[in-house]
PDB file of C-alpha atoms in Angstrom:
ATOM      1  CA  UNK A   1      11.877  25.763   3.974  1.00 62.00           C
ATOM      2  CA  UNK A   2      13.977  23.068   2.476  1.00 72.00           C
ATOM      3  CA  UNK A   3      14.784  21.425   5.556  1.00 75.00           C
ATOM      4  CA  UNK A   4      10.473  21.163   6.206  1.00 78.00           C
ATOM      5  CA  UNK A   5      10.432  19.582   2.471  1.00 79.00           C
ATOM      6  CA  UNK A   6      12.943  16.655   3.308  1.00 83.00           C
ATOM      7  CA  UNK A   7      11.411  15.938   6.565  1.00 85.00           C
ATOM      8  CA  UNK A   8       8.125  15.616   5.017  1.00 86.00           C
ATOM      9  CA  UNK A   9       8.786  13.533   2.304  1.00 88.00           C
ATOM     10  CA  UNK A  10      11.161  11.659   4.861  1.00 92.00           C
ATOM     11  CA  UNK A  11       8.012  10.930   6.017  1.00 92.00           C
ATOM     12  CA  UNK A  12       6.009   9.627   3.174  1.00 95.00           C
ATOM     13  CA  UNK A  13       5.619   5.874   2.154  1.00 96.00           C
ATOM     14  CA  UNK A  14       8.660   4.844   0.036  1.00 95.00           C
ATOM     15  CA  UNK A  15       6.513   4.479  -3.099  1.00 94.00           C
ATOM     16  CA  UNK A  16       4.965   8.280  -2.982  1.00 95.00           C
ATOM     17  CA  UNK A  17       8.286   9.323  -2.273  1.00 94.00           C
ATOM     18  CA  UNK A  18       9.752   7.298  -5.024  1.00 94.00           C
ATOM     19  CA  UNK A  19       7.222   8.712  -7.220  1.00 94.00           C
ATOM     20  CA  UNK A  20       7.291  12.208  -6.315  1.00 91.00           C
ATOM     21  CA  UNK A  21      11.181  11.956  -6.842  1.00 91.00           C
ATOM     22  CA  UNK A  22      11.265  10.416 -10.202  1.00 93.00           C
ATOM     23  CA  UNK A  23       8.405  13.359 -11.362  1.00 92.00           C
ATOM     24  CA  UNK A  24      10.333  16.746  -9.954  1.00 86.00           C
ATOM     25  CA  UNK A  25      13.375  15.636  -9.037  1.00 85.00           C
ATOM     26  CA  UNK A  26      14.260  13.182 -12.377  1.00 91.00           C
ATOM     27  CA  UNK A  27      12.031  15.191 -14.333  1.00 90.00           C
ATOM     28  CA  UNK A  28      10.319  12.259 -15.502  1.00 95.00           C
ATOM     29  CA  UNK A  29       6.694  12.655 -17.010  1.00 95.00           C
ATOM     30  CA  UNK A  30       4.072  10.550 -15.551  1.00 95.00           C
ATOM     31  CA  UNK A  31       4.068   8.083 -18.891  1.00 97.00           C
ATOM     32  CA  UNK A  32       7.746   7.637 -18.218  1.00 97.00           C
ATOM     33  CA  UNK A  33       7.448   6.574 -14.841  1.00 96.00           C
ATOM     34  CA  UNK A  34       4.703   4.167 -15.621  1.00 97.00           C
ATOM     35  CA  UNK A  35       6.820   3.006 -18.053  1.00 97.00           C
ATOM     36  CA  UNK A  36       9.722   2.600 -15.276  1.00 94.00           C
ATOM     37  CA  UNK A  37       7.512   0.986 -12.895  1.00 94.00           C
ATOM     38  CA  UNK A  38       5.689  -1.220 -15.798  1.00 97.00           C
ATOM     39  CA  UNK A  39       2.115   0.128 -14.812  1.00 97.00           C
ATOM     40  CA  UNK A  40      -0.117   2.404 -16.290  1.00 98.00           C
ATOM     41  CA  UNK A  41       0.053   5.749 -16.777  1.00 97.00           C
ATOM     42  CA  UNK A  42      -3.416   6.168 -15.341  1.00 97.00           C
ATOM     43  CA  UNK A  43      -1.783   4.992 -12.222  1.00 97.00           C
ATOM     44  CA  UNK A  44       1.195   7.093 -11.453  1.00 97.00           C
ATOM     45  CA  UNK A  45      -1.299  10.610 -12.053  1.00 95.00           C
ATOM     46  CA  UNK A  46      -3.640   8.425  -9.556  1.00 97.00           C
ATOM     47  CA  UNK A  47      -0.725   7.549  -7.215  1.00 96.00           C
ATOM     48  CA  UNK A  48       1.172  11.036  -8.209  1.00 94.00           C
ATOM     49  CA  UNK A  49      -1.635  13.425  -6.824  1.00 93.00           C
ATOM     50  CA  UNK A  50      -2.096  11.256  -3.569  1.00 95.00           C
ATOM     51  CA  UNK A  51       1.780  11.614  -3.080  1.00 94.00           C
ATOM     52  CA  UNK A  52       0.984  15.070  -3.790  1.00 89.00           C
ATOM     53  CA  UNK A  53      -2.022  14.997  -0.921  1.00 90.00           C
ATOM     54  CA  UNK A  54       0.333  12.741   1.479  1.00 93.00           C
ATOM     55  CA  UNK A  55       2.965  15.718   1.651  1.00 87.00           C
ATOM     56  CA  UNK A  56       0.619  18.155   2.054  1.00 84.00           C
ATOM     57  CA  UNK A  57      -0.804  16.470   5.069  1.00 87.00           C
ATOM     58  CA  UNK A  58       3.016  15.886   6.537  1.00 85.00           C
ATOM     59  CA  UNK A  59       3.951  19.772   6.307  1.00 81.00           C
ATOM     60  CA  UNK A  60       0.768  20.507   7.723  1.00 79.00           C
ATOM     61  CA  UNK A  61       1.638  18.278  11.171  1.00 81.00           C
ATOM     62  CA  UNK A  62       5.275  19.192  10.994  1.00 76.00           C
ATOM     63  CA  UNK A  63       6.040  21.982  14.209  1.00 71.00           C
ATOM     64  CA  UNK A  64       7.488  24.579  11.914  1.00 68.00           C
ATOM     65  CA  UNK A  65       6.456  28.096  12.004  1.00 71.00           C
ATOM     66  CA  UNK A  66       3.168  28.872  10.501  1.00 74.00           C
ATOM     67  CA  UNK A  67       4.366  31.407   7.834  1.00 76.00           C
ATOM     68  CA  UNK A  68       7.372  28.696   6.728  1.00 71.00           C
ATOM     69  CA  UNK A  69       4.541  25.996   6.227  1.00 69.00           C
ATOM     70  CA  UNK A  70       2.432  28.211   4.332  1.00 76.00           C
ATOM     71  CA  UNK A  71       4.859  29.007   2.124  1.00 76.00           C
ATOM     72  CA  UNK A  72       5.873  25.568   1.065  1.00 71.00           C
ATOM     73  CA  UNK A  73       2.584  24.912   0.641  1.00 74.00           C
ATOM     74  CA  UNK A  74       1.755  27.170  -1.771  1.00 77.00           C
ATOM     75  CA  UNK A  75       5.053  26.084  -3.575  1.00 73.00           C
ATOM     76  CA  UNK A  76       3.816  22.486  -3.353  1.00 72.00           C
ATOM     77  CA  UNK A  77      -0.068  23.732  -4.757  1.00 69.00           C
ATOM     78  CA  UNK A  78       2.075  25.471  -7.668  1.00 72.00           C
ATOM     79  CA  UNK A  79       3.426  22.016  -8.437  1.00 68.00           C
ATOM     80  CA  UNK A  80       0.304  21.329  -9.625  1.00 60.00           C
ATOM     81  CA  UNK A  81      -0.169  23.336 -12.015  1.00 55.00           C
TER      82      UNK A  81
END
């Protein structure tokens, strides 16, 4: 499963990828990261759950088998919560 996660976010823009790193990687909340990045904070929960969106889409396309993809999805919907 892990291996699907990098490749996918391998595959997202650099700034979803930066963002989505600084949130559950870093640990950062969105406020902190606007504060990082110098925008609002309105804009990282915009840009944050299109990141989230983005990676959904890549795991979806990635050739992996079908029970391994819906498992990391549902990890990545539990994110959101």
């Amino acid at each position: 499963e892990h291996w699907l996660l990098l490749r996918a976010l391998d595959r997202l823009p650099d700034e979803m990828r930066t963002i989505i790193s600084l949130f559950y990687v870093d640990g950062l909340r969105a406020r902190e990261i606007a504060e990082v990045l110098d925008v609002p904070t309105s804009t990282i929960t915009t840009r944050l759950s299109r990141a989230r969106d983005a990676l959904r889409r890549e795991v979806e396309e990635l050739r992996a088998p079908a029970e391994v993809r819906s498992s990391l999805l549902a990890d990545i919907d539990a994110w959101t919560r």
